[in-house]
Coordinates of C-alpha atoms in Angstrom, one line a residue:
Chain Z
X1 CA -51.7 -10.7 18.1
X2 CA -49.1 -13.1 19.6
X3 CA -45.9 -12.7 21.4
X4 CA -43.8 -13.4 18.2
X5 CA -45.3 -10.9 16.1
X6 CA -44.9 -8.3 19.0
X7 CA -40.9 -8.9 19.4
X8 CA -40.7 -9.4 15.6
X9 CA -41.6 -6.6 14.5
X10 CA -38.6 -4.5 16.0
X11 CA -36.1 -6.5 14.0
X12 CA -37.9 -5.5 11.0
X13 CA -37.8 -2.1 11.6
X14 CA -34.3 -2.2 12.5
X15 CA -33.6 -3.9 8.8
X16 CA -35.6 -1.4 7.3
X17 CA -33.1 1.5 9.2
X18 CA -30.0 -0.8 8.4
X19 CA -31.1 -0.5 4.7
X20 CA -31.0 3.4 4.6
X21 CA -27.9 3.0 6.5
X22 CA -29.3 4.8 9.7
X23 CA -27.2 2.8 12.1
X24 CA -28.6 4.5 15.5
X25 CA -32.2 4.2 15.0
X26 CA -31.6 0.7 14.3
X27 CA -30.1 -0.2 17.5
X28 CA -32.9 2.3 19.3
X29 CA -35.2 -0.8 17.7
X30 CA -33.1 -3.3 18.5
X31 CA -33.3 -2.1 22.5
X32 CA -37.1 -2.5 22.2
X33 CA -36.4 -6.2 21.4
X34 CA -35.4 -9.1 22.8
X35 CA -33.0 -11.5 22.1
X36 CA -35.2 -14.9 22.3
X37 CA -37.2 -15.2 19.6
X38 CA -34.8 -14.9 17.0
X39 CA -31.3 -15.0 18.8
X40 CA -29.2 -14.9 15.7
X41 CA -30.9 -12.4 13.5
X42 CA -31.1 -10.0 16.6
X43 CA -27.3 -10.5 17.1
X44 CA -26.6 -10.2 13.6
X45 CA -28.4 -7.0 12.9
X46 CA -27.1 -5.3 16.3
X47 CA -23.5 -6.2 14.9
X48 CA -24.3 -4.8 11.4
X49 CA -25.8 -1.7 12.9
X50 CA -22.4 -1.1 15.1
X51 CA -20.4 -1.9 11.8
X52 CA -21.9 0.7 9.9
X53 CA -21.8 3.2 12.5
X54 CA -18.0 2.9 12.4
X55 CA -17.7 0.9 16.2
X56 CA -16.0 -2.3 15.3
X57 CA -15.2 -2.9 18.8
X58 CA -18.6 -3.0 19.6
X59 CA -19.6 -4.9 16.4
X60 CA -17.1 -7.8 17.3
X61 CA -18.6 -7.8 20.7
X62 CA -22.8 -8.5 19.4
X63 CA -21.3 -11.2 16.8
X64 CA -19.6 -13.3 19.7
X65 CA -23.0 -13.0 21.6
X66 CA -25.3 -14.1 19.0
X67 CA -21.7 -16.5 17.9
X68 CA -22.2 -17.8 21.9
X69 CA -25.6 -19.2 21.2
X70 CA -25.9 -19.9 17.2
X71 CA -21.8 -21.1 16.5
X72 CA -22.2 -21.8 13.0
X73 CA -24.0 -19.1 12.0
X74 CA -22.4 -18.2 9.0
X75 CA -23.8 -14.3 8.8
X76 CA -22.7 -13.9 12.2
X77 CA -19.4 -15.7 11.0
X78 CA -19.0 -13.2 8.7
X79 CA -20.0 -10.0 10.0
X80 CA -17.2 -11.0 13.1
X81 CA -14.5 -11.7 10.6
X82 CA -15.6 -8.1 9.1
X83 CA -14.6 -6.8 12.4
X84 CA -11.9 -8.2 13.0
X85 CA -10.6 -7.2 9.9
X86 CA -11.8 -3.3 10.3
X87 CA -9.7 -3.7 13.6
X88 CA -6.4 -5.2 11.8
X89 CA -6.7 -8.5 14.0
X90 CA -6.2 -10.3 10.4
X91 CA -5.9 -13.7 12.1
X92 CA -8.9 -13.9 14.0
X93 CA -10.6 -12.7 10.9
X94 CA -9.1 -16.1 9.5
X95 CA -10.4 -18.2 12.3
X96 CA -14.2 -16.7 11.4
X97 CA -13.7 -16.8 7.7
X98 CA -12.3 -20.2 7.7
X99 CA -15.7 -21.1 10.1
X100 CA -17.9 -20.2 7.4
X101 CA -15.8 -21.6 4.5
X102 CA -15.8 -24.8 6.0
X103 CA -19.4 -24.8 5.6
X104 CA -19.5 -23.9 1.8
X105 CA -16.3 -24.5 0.6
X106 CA -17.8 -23.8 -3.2
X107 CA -18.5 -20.5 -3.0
X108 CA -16.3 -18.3 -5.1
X109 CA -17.3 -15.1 -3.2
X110 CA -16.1 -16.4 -0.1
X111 CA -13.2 -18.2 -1.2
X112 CA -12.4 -14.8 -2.9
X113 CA -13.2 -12.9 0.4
X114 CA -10.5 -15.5 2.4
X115 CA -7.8 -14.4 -0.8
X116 CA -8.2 -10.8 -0.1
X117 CA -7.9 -11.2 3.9
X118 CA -4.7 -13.1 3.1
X119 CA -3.4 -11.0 0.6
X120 CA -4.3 -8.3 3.2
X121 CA -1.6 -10.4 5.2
X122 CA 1.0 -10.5 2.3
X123 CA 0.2 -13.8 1.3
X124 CA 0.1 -13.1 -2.7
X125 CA 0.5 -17.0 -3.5
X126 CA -2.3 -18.4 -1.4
X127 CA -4.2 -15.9 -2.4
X128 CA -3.8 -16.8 -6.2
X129 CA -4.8 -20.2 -5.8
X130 CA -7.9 -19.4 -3.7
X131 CA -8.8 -16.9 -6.9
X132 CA -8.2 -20.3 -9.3
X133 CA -10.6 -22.1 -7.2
X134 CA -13.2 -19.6 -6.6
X135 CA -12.7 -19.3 -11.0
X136 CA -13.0 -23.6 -11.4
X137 CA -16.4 -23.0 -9.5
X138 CA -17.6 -20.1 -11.2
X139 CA -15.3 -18.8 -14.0
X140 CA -17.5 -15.3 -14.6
X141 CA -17.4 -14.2 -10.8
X142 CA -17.4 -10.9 -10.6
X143 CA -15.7 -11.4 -7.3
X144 CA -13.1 -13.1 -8.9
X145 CA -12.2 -10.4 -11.3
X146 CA -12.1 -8.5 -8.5
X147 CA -9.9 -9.8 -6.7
X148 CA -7.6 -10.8 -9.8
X149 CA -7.6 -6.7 -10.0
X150 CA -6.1 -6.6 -6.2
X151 CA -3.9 -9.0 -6.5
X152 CA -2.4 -7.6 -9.7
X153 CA -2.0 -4.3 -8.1
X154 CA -0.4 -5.3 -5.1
X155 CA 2.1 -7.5 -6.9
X156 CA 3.0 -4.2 -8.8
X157 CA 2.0 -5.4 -12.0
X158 CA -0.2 -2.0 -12.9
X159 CA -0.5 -3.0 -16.3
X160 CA -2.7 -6.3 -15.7
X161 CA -4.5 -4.5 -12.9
X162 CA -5.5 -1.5 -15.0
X163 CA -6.4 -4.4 -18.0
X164 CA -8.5 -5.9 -15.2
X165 CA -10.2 -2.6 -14.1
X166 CA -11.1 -1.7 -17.8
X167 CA -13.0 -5.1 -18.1
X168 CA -15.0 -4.8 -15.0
X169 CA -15.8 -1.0 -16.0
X170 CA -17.0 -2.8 -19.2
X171 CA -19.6 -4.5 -17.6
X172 CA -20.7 -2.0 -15.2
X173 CA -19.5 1.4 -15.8
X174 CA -20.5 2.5 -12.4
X175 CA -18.8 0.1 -10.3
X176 CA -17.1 2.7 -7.8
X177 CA -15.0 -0.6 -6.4
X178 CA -14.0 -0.7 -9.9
X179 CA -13.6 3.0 -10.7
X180 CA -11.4 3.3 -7.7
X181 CA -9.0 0.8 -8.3
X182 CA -8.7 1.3 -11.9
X183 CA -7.9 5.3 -10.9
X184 CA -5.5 3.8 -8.3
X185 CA -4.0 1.7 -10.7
X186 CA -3.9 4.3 -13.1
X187 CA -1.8 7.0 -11.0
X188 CA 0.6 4.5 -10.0
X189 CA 1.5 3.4 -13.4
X190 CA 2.4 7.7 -13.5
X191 CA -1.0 7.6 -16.0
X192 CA -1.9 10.8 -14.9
X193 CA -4.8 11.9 -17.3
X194 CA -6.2 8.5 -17.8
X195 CA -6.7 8.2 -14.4
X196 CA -8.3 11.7 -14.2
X197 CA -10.7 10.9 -17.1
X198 CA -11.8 7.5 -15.7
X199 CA -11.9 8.9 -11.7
X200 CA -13.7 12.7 -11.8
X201 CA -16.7 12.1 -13.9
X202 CA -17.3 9.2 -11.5
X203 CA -17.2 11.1 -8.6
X204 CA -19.6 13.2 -9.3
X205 CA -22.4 10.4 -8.9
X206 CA -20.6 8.6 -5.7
X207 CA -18.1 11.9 -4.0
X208 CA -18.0 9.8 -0.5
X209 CA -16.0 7.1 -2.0
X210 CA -14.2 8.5 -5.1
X211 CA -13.9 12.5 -3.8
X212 CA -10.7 11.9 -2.6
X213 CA -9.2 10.2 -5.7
X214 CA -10.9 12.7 -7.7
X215 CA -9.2 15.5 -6.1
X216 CA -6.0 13.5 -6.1
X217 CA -6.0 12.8 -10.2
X218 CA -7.1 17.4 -10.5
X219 CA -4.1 17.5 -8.7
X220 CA -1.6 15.6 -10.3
X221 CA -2.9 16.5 -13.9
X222 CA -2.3 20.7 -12.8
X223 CA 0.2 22.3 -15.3
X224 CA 1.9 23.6 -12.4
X225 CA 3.4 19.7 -12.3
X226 CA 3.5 19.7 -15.9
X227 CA 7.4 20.4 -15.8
X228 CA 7.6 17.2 -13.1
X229 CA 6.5 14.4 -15.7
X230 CA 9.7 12.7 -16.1
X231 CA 10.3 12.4 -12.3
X232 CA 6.5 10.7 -12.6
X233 CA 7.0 8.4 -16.2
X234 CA 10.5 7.5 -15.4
X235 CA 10.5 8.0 -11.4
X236 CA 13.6 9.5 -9.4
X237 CA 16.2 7.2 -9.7
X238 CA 16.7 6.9 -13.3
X239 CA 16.2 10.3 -13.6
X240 CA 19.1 10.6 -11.1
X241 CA 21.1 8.5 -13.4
X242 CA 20.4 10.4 -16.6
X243 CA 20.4 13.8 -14.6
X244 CA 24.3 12.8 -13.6
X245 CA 25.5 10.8 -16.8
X246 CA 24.6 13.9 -19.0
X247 CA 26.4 16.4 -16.7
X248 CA 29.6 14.3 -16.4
X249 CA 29.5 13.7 -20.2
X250 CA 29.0 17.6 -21.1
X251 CA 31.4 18.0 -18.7
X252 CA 33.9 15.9 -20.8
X253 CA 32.6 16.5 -24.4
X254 CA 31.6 20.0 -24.1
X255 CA 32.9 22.5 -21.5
X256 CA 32.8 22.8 -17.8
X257 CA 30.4 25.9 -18.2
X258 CA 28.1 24.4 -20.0
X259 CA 28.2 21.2 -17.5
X260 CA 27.7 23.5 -14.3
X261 CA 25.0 24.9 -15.7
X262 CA 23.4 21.5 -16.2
X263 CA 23.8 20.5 -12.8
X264 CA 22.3 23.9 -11.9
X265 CA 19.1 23.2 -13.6
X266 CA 19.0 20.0 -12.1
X267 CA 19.1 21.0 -8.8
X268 CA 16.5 23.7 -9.2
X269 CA 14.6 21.4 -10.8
X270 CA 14.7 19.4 -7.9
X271 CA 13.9 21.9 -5.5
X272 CA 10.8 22.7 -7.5
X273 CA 9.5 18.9 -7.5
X274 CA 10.1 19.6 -3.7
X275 CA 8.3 22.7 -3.0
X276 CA 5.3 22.9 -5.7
X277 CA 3.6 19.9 -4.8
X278 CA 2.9 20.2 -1.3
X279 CA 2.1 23.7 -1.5
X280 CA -0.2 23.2 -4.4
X281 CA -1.9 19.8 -2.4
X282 CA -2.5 22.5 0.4
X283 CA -3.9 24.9 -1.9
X284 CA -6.1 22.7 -3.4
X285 CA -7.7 21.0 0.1
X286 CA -8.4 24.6 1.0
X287 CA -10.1 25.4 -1.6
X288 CA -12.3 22.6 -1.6
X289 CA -13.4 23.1 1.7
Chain I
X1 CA -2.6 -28.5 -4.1
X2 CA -6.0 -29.9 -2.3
X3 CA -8.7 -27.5 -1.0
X4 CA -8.3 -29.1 2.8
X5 CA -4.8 -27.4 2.5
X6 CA -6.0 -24.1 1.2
X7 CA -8.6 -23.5 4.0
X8 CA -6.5 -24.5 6.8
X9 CA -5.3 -20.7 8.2
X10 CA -2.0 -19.3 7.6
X11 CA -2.4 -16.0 9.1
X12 CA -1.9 -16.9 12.7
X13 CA 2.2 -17.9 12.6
X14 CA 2.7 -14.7 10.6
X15 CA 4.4 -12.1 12.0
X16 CA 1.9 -9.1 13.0
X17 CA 2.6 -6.0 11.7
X18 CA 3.6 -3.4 14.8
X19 CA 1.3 -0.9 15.9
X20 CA 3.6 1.8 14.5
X21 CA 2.9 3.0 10.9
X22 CA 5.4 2.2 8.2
X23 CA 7.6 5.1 6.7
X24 CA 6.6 6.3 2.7
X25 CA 8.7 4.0 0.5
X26 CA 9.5 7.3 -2.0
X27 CA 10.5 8.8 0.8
X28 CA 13.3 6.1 1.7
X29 CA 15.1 7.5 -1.7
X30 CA 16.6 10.1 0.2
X31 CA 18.8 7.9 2.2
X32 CA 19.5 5.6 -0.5
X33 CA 21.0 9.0 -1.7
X34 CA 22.0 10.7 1.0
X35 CA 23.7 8.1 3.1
X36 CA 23.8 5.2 0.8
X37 CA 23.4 1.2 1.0
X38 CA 23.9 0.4 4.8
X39 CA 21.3 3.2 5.8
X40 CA 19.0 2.4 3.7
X41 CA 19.2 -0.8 4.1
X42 CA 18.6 -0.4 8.0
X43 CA 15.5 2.0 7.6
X44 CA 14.2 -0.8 5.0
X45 CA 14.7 -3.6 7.4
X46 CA 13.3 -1.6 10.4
X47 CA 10.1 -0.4 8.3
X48 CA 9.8 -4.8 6.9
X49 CA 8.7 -4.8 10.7
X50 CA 6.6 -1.9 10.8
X51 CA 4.5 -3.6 7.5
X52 CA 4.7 -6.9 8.9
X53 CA 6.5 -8.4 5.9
X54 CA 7.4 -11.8 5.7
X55 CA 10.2 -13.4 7.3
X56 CA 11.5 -14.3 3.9
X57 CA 10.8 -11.4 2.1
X58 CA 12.8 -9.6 4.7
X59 CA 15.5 -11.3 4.3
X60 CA 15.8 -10.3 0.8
X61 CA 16.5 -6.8 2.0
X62 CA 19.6 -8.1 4.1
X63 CA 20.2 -9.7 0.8
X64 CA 20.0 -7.1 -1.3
X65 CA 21.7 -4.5 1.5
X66 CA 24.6 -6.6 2.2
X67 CA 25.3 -6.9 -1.6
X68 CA 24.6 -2.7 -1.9
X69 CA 27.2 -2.4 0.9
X70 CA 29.7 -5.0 -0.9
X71 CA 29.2 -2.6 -4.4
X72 CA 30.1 0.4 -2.6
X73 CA 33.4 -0.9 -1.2
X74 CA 34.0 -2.1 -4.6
X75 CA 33.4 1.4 -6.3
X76 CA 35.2 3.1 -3.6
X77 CA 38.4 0.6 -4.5
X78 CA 37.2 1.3 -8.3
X79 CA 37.3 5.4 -7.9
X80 CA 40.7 5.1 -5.7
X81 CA 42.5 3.5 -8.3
X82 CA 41.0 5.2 -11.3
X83 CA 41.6 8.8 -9.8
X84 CA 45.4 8.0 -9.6
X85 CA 46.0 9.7 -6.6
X86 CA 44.1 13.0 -7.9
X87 CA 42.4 13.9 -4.3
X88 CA 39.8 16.0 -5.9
X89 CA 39.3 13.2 -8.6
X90 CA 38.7 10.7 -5.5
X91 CA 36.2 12.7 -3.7
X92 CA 33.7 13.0 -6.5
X93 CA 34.2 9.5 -7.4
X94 CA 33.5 7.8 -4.2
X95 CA 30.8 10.2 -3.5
X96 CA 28.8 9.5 -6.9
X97 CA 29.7 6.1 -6.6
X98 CA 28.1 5.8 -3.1
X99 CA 25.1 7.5 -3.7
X100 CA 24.5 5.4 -7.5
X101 CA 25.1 2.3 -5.2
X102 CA 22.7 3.7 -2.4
X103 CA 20.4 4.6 -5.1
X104 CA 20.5 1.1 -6.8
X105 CA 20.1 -0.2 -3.3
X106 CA 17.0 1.6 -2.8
X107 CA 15.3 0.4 -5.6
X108 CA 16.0 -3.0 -4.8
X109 CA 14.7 -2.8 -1.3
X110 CA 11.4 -1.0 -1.9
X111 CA 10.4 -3.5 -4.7
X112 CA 10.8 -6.1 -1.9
X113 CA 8.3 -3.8 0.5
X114 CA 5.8 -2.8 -2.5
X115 CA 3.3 -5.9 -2.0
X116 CA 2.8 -5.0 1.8
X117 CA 3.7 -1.3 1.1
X118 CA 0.6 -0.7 -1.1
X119 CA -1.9 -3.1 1.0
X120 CA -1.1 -0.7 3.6
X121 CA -1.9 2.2 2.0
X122 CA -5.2 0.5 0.4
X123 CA -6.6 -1.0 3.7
X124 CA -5.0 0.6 6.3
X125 CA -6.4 3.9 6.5
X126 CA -3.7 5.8 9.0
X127 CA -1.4 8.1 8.0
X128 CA 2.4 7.2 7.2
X129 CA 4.8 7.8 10.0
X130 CA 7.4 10.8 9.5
X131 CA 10.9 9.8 8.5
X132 CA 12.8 12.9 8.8
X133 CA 14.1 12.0 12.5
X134 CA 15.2 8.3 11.9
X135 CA 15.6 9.2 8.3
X136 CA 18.3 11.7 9.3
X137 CA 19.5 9.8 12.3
X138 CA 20.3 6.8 9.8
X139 CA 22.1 9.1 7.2
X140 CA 24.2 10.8 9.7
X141 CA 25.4 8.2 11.8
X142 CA 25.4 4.9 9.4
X143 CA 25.9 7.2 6.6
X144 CA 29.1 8.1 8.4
X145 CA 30.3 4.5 9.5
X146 CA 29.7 3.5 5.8
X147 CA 32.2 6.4 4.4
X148 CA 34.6 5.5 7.4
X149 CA 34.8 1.9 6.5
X150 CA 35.5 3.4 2.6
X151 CA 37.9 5.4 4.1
X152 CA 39.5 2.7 5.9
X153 CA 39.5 1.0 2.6
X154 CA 40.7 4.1 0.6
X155 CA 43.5 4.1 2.4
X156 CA 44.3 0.2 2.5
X157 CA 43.9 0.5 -1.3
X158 CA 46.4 3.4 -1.8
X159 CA 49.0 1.6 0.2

């Protein structure tokens, strides 16, 4: 047996740990190895390990290494620009993006990954045109639609988004990326029960990502909110408006009684939309414990 | 628009978000209602730099505030002269007519934060900030320059 197969063979075990997402026993490989034979996979996969055990910092650190002695590496590239992002340092993600970009500017699912990062910086524009060049290259991307989905939601425009989420769900019903923006979508559009039928029966196959959401949609759909649902279809301000137009106008048309009694039923109406929801969120989280 | 110009990075002259989380924007409703337009104009502004908004974006809210403030002198003027010297008349009227301002103000403001509002909230991953301290700070003291400058006017007006 030769030197290369010896130090080889802890990388491959350390790919085989990083595929069952056991982070630690990947590195515990990883120590075993050294860093000659194959500089950038050994980098890459010590970053990737530090990633998925949630140390970023760390993470950033091995991708600079293996970045020190393989620049263009386009893995490492990326996995640093994943960092950085993890850590909020959006424009050193750019600097790392743009590095592999510049290799392959043709490929929709990095051009898509560069308009979420700058959409992710507020950049809605630029990040529509990357989306109509990563769709001239490759008009069925799935990373496209994707992202078409983000950007819809964070422009506000729920409607679109949830149109979006609906067609990705079409063609893979158990896309959690999809699932959970669609539900996202969903209960900020004030869709309450649409977004409870689309969200819980999902999370029942993938709770780590979708729990939360699920829990979220039991919570707004409970009929002690029920009497809430024109503070959530119309939202408080026009309800403000109608609340106080109807009282001054009974006020004129009908009688003053009739008038106070409005504005009493208001304001204990608001008091409720106050004190029910929190309480029932905390009653909820409890019991799911 | 030529691909050179899309991959050249746009990230690094923007303004960085601070380290401090951003207030909940449904929460900001409070002061629109509360205190009115120059309040909730301030808390907007003041959370624009907590989301890292951009500089022009953030100006709309000193766009949108300084016209919320300009309504609410207006409607003060407007509930002076309609109450024809009826004090009780007067008080209601400047005080709905504040708060409807404040409230139109609001939802001006936070459509200009959404975007960066929501991105927060989907990628962030902390917690909001609280804003009952600056939240009542900003009522009580801007809320109370605001109705001194309507009184100032109320008075100027009735003259």
């Amino acid at each position: 047996m030769s030197a290369g197969d010896l130090s080889a063979a802890p990388l491959e075990l350390a790919e085989r740990y990083l595929e069952i997402e056991r982070p630690e026993e990947a590195l515990a490989a990883l120590a075993r190895a050294t860093p000659d034979e194959d500089p950038e996979r050994y980098h890459l996969l010590r970053a990737e390990a530090h990633l998925l055990a949630e140390r970023p910092e760390a993470a950033r650190d091995a991708a600079a290494l293996g970045l020190a002695v393989e620049p263009e590496s386009i893995p490492l590239l990326l996995v640093r620009s994943c960092c950085h992002e993890r850590l909020g340092e959006l424009a050193a993600a750019e600097e790392s993006l743009l590095g592999a970009l510049r290799q392959l500017p043709d490929e929709p699912a990095l051009l898509c990954r560069y308009g979420r990062l700058v959409a992710r910086g507020g950049q809605l524009d630029k990040a529509r045109r990357l989306l109509a060049e990563a769709r001239r290259v490759d008009p069925d991307s799935r990373e496209a639609a994707r992202l078409a989905m983000l950007l819809d939601y964070l422009a506000g425009d729920d409607r679109a988004a949830a149109e979006g989420g609906r067609r990705l769900l079409a063609d893979d019903p158990e896309d959690s990326h999809g699932v959970a923006m669609l539900g996202l979508t969903l209960l900020e559009r004030g869709d309450h029960g649409a977004a409870r039928e689309v969200v819980v029966p999902a999370a029942a196959l993938d709770p780590e990502r979708l729990g939360g959401l699920a829990r979220e949609a039991r919570i707004r759909t409970h009929p002690l909110l029920w009497p809430l649902w024109p503070l959530q279809r119309f939202g408080s301000v026009p309800v403000w408006f109608g609340a106080v137009g109807l009282i001054l106008v009974t006020g004129r048309l009908a009688s003053p009684r009739v008038s106070s009694i409005l504005a009493l039923t208001y304001l204990a109406w608001c008091v409720y939309s106050w004190v029910v929801p929190p309480l029932l969120r905390r009653w909820v989280v409890r019991r799911g414990r | 628009m030529s691909t050179d110009d899309l991959l050249s990075p746009s990230l690094r002259d923007r303004q960085e978000a601070e380290a401090r989380p951003p207030w909940r924007l449904s929460s900001q409703v409070w002061i629109g209602l509360l205190g009115g337009a120059l309040p909730v104009t301030v808390i907007g502004w003041l959370n624009a730099e907590r989301l890292g908004l951009e500089r022009e974006r953030r100006t709309w809210i000193l766009v949108w505030g300084a016209v919320g403030v300009a309504l609410t002198l207006l409607a003060v003027g407007w509930a002076v002269v309609a109450s024809r010297g009826d004090a009780s008349a007067q008080r209601t009227w400047t005080r709905l007519a504040s708060r409807a301002v404040g409230l139109l103000t609001y939802l001006a403001i936070s459509r200009v934060q959404a975007p960066a509002d929501r991105a927060f909230r989907l990628f962030d991953g902390r917690p909001y900030a609280s804003l009952w301290g600056p939240g009542t700070a900003a009522v009580l003291l801007l809320g109370m320059l605001q109705a001194l400058g309507a009184m100032a006017l109320t008075r100027w007006v009735a003259q």
